[in-house]
mmCIF file of N, CA and C in Angstrom:
data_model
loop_
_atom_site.group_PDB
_atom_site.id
_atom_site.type_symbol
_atom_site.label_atom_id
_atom_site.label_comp_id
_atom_site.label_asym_id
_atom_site.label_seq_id
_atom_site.Cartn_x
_atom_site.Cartn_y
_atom_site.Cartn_z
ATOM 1 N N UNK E 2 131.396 138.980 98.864
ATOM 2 C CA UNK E 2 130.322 139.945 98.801
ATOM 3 C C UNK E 2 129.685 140.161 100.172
ATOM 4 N N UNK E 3 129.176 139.389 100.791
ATOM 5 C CA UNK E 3 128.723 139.088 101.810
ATOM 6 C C UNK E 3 129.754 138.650 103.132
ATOM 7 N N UNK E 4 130.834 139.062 103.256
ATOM 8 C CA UNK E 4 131.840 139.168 104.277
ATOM 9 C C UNK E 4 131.489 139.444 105.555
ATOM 10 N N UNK E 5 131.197 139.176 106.953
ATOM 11 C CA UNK E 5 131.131 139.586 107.895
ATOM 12 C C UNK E 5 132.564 140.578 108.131
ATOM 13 N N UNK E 6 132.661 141.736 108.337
ATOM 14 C CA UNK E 6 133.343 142.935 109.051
ATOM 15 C C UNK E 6 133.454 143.041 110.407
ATOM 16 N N UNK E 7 134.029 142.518 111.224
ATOM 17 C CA UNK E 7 134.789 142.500 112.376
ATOM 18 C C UNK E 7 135.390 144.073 112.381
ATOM 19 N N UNK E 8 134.617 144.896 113.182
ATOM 20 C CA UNK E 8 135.682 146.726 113.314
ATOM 21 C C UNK E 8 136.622 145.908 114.672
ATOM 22 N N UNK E 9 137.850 146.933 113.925
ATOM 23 C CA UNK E 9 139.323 147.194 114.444
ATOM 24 C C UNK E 9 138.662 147.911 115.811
ATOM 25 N N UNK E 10 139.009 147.365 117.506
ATOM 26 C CA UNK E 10 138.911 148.032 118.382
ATOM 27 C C UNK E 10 140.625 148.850 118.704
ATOM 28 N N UNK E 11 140.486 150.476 118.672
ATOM 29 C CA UNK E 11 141.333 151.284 118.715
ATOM 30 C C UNK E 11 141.636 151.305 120.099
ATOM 31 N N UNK E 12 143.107 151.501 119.976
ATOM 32 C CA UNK E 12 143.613 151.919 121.485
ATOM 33 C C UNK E 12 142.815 153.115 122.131
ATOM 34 N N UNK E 13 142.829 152.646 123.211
ATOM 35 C CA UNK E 13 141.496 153.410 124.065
ATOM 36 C C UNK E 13 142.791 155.321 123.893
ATOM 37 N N UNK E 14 141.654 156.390 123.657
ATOM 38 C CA UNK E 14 141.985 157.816 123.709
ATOM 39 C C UNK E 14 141.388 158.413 124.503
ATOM 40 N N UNK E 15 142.524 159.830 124.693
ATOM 41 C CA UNK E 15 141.767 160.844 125.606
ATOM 42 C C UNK E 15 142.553 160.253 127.181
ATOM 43 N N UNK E 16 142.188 160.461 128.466
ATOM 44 C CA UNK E 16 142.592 160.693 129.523
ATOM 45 C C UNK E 16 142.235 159.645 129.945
ATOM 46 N N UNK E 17 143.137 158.536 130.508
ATOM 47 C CA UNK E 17 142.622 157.086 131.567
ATOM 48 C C UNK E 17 143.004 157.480 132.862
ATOM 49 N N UNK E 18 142.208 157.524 133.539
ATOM 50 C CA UNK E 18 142.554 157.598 134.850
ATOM 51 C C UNK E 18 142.375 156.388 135.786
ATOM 52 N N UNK E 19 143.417 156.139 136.737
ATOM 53 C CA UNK E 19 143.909 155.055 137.351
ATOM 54 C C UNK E 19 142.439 154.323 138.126
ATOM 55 N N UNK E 20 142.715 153.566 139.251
ATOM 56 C CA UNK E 20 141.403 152.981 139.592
ATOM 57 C C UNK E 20 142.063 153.575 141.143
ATOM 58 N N UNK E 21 140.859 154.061 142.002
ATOM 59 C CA UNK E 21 141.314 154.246 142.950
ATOM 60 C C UNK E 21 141.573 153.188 143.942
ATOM 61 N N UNK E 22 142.727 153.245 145.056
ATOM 62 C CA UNK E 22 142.734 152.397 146.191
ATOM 63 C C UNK E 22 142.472 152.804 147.867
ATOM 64 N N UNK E 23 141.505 152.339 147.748
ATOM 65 C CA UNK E 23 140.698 152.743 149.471
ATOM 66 C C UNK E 23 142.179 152.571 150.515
ATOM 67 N N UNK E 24 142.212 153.447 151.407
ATOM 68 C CA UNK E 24 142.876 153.340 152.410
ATOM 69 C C UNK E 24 142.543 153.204 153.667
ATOM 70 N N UNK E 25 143.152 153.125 154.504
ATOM 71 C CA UNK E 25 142.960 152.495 156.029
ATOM 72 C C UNK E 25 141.819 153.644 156.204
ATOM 73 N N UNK E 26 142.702 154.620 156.323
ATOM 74 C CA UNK E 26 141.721 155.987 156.748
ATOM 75 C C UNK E 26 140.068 156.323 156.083
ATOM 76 N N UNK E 27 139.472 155.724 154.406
ATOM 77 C CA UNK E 27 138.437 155.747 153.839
ATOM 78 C C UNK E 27 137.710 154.612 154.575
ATOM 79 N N UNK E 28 138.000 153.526 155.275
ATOM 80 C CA UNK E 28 137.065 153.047 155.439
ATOM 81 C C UNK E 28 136.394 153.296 156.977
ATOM 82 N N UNK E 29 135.524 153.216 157.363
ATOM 83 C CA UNK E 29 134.317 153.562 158.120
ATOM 84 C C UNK E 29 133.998 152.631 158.712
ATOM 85 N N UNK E 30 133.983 152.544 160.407
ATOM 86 C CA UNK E 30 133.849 150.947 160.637
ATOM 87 C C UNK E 30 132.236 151.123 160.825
ATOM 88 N N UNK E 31 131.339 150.092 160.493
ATOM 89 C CA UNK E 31 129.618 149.829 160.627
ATOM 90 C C UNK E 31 129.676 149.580 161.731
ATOM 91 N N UNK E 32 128.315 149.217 161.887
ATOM 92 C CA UNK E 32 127.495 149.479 162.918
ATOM 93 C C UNK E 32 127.274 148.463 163.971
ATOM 94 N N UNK E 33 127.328 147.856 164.525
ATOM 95 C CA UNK E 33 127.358 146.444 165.014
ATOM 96 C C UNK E 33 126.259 145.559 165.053
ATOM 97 N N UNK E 34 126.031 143.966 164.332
ATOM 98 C CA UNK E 34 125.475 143.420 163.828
ATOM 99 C C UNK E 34 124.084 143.476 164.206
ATOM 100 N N UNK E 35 123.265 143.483 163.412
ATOM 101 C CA UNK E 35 121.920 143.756 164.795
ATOM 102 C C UNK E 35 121.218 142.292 165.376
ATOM 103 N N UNK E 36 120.301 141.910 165.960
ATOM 104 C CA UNK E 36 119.676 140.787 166.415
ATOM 105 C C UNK E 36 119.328 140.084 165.356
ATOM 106 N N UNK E 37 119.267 138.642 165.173
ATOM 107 C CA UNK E 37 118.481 138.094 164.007
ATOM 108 C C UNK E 37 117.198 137.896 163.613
ATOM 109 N N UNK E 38 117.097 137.846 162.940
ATOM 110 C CA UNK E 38 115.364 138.017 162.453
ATOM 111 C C UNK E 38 114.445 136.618 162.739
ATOM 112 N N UNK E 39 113.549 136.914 163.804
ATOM 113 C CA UNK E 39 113.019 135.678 163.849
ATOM 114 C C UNK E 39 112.293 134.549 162.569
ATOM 115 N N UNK E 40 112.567 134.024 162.312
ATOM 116 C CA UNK E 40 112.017 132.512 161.444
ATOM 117 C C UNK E 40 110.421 132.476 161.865
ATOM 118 N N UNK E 41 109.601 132.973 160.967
ATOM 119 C CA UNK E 41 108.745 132.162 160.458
ATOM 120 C C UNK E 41 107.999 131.374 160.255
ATOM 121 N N UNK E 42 107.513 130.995 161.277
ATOM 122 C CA UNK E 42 107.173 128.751 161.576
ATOM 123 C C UNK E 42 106.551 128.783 160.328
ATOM 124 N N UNK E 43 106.783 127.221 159.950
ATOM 125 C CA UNK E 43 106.380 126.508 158.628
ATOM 126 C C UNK E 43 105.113 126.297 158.276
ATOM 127 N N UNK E 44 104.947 126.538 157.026
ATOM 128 C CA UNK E 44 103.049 126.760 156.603
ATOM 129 C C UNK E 44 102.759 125.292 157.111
ATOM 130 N N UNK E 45 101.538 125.118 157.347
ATOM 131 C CA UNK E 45 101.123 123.637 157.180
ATOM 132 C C UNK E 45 100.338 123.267 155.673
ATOM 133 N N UNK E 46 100.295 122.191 155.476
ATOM 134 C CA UNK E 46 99.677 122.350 154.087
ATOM 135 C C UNK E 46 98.297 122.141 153.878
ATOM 136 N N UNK E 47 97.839 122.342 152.895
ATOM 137 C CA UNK E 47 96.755 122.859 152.456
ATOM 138 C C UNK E 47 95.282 121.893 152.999
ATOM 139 N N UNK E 48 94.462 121.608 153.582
ATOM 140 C CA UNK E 48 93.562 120.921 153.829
ATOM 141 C C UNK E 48 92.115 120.684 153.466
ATOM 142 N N UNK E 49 92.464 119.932 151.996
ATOM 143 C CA UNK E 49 90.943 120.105 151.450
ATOM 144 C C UNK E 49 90.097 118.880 152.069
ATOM 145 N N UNK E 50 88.369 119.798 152.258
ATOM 146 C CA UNK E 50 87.138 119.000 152.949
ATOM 147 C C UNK E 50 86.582 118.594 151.546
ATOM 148 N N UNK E 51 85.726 117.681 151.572
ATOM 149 C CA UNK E 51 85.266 116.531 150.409
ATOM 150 C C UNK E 51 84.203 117.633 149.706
ATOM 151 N N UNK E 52 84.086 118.883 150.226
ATOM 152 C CA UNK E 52 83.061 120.016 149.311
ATOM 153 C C UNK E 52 84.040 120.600 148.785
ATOM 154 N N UNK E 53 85.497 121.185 149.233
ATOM 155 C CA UNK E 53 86.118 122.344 148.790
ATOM 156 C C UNK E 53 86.948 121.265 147.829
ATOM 157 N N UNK E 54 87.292 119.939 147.648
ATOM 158 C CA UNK E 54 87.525 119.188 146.169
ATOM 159 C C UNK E 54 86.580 119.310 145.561
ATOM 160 N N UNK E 55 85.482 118.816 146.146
ATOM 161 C CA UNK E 55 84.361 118.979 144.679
ATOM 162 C C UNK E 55 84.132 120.101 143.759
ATOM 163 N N UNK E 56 84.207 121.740 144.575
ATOM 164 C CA UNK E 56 84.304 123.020 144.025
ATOM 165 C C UNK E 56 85.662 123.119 143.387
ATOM 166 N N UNK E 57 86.522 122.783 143.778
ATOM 167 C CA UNK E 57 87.840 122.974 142.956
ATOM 168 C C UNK E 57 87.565 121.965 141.827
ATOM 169 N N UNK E 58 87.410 120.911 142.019
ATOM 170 C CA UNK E 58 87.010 119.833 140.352
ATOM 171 C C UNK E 58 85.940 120.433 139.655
ATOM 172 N N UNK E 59 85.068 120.910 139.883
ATOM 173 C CA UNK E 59 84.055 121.633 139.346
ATOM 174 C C UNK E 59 84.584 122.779 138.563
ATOM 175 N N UNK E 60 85.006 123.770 139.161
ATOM 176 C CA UNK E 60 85.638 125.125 138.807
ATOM 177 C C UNK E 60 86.825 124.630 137.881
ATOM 178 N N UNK E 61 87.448 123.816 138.003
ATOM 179 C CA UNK E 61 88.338 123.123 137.005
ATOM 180 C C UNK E 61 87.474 122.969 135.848
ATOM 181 N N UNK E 62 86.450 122.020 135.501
ATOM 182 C CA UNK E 62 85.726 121.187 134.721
ATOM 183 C C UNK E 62 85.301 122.142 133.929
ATOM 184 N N UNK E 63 84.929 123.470 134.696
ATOM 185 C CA UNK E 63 84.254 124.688 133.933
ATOM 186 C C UNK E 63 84.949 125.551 133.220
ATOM 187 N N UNK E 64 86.410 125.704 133.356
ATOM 188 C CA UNK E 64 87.451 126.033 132.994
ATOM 189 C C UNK E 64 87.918 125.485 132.120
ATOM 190 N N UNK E 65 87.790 124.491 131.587
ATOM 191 C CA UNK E 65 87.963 123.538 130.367
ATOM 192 C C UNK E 65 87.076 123.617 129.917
ATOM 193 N N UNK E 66 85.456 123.354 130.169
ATOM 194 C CA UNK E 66 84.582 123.823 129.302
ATOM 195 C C UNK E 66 84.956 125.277 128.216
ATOM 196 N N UNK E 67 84.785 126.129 129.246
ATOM 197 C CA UNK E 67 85.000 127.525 128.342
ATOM 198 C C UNK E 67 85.966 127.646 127.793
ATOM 199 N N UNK E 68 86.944 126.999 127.675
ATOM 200 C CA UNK E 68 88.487 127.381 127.000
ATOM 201 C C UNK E 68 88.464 126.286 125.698
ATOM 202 N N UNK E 69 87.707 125.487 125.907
ATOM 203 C CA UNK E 69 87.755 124.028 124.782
ATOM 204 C C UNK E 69 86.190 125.088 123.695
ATOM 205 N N UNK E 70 85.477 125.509 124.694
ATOM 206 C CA UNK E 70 84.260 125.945 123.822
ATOM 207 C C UNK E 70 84.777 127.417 122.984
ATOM 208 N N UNK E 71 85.665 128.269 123.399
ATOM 209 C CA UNK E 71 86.368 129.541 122.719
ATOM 210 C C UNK E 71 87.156 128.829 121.503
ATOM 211 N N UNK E 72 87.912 127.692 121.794
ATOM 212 C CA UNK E 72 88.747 127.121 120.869
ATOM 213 C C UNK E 72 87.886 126.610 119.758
ATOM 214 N N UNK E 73 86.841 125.568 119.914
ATOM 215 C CA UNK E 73 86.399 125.119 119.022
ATOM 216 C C UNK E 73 85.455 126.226 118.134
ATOM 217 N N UNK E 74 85.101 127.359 118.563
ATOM 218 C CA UNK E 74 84.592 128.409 118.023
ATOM 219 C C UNK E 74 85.496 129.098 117.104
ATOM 220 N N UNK E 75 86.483 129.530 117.721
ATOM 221 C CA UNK E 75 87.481 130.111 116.623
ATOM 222 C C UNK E 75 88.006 129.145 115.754
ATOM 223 N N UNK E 76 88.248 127.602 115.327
ATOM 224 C CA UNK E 76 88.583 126.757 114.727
ATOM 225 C C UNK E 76 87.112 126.565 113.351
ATOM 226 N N UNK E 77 86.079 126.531 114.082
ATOM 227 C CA UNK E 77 84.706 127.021 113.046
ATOM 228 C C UNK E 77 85.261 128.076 112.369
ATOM 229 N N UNK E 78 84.997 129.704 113.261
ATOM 230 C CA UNK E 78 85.173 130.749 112.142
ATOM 231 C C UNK E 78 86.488 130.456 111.181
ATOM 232 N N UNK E 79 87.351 129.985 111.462
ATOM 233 C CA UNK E 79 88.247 130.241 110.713
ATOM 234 C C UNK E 79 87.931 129.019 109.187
ATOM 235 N N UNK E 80 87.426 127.690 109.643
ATOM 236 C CA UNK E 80 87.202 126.852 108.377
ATOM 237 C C UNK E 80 85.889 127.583 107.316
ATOM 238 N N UNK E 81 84.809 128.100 108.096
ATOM 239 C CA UNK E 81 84.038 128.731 107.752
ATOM 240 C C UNK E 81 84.269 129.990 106.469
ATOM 241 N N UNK E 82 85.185 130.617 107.487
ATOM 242 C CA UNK E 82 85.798 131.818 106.649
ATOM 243 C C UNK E 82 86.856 131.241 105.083
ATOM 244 N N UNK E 83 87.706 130.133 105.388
ATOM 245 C CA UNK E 83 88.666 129.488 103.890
ATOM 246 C C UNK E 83 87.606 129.041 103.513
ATOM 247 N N UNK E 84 85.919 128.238 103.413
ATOM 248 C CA UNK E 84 85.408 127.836 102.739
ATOM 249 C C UNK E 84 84.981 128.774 102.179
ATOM 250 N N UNK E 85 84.011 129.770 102.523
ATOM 251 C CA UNK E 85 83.670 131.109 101.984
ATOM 252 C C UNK E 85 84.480 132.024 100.933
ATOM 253 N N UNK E 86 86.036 132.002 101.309
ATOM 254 C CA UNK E 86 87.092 132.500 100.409
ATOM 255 C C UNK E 86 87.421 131.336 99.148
ATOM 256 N N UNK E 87 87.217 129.780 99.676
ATOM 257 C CA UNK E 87 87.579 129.394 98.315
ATOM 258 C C UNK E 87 86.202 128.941 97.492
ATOM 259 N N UNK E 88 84.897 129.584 98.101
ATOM 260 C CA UNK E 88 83.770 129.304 97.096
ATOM 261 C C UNK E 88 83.909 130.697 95.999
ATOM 262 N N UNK E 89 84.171 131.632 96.854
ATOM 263 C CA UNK E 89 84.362 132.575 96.073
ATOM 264 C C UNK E 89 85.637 133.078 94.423
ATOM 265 N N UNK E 90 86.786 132.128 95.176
ATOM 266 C CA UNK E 90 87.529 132.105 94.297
ATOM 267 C C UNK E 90 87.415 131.115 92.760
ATOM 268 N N UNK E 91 85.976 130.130 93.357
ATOM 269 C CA UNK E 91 85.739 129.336 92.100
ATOM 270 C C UNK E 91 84.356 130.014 91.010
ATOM 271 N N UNK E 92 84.132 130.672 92.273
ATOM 272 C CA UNK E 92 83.216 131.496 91.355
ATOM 273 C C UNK E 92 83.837 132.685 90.310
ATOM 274 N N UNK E 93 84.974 133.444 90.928
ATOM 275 C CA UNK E 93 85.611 134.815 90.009
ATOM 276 C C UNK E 93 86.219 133.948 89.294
ATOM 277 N N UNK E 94 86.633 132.395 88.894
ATOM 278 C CA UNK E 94 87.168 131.973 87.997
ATOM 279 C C UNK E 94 86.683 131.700 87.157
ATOM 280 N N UNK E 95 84.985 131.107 87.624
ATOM 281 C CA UNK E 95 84.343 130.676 86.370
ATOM 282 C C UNK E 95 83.750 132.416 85.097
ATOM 283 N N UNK E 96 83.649 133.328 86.280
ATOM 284 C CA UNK E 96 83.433 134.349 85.672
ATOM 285 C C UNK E 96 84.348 134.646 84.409
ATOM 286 N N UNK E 97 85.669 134.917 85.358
ATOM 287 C CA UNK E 97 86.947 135.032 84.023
ATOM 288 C C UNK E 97 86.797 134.412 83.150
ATOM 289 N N UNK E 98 86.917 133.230 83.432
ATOM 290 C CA UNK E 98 86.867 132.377 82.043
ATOM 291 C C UNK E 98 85.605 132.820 80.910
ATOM 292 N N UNK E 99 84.573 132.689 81.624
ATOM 293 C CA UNK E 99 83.161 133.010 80.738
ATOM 294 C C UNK E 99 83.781 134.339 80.150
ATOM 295 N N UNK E 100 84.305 135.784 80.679
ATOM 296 C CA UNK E 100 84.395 136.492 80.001
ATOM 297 C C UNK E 100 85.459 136.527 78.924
ATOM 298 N N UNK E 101 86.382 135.358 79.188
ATOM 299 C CA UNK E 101 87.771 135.322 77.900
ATOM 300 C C UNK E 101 86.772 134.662 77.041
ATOM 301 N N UNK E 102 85.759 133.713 77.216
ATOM 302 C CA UNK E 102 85.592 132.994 75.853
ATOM 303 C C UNK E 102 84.022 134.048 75.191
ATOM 304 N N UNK E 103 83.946 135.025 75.576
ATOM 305 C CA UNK E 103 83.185 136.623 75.116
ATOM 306 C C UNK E 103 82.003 135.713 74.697
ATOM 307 N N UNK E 104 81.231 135.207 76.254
ATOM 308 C CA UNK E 104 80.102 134.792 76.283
ATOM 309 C C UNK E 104 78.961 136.472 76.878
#
């Protein structure tokens, strides 16, 4: 029922035309190499003073603040919100019921 179908690839139709071969005469001699590109000297690395760690640990610290304080906010609304949905669902039950037993 469920058979994977593999399609038949057909002999290629219509007009194949060959692949061309460059000859002595197509090619074009370039240009002659140009000078090399000077290099770059090497970065030195980075040199933090005992204020620009403290601002980077700081700015870190604050960055975890706000991302831990967004998280634990949306982790509220959301328990907030299933408690709200399943107070409600014990309430339309007790309703139902009260109305099957034609109180």
């Amino acid at each position: 029922m469920l058979r994977p179908h593999v399609p038949v690839n057909p002999l290629p139709t219509g007009l194949v035309t060959p692949l061309a071969q460059p000859t002595a005469a197509d090619i074009e001699p370039t240009a002659p190499a140009s000078a090399p590109v000077p290099v770059a000297p090497a970065r030195t690395a980075i040199q933090l003073t005992p204020g620009s760690a403290l601002a980077l640990a700081a700015g870190g610290g604050a960055v975890v603040l706000v991302v831990g304080a967004v998280l634990v906010s949306m982790l509220l609304a959301v328990a907030i919100t299933g408690a709200s949905v399943a107070l409600i669902a014990v309430v339309l039950r007790l309703l139902v019921r009260d109305m099957q037993k034609g109180r």
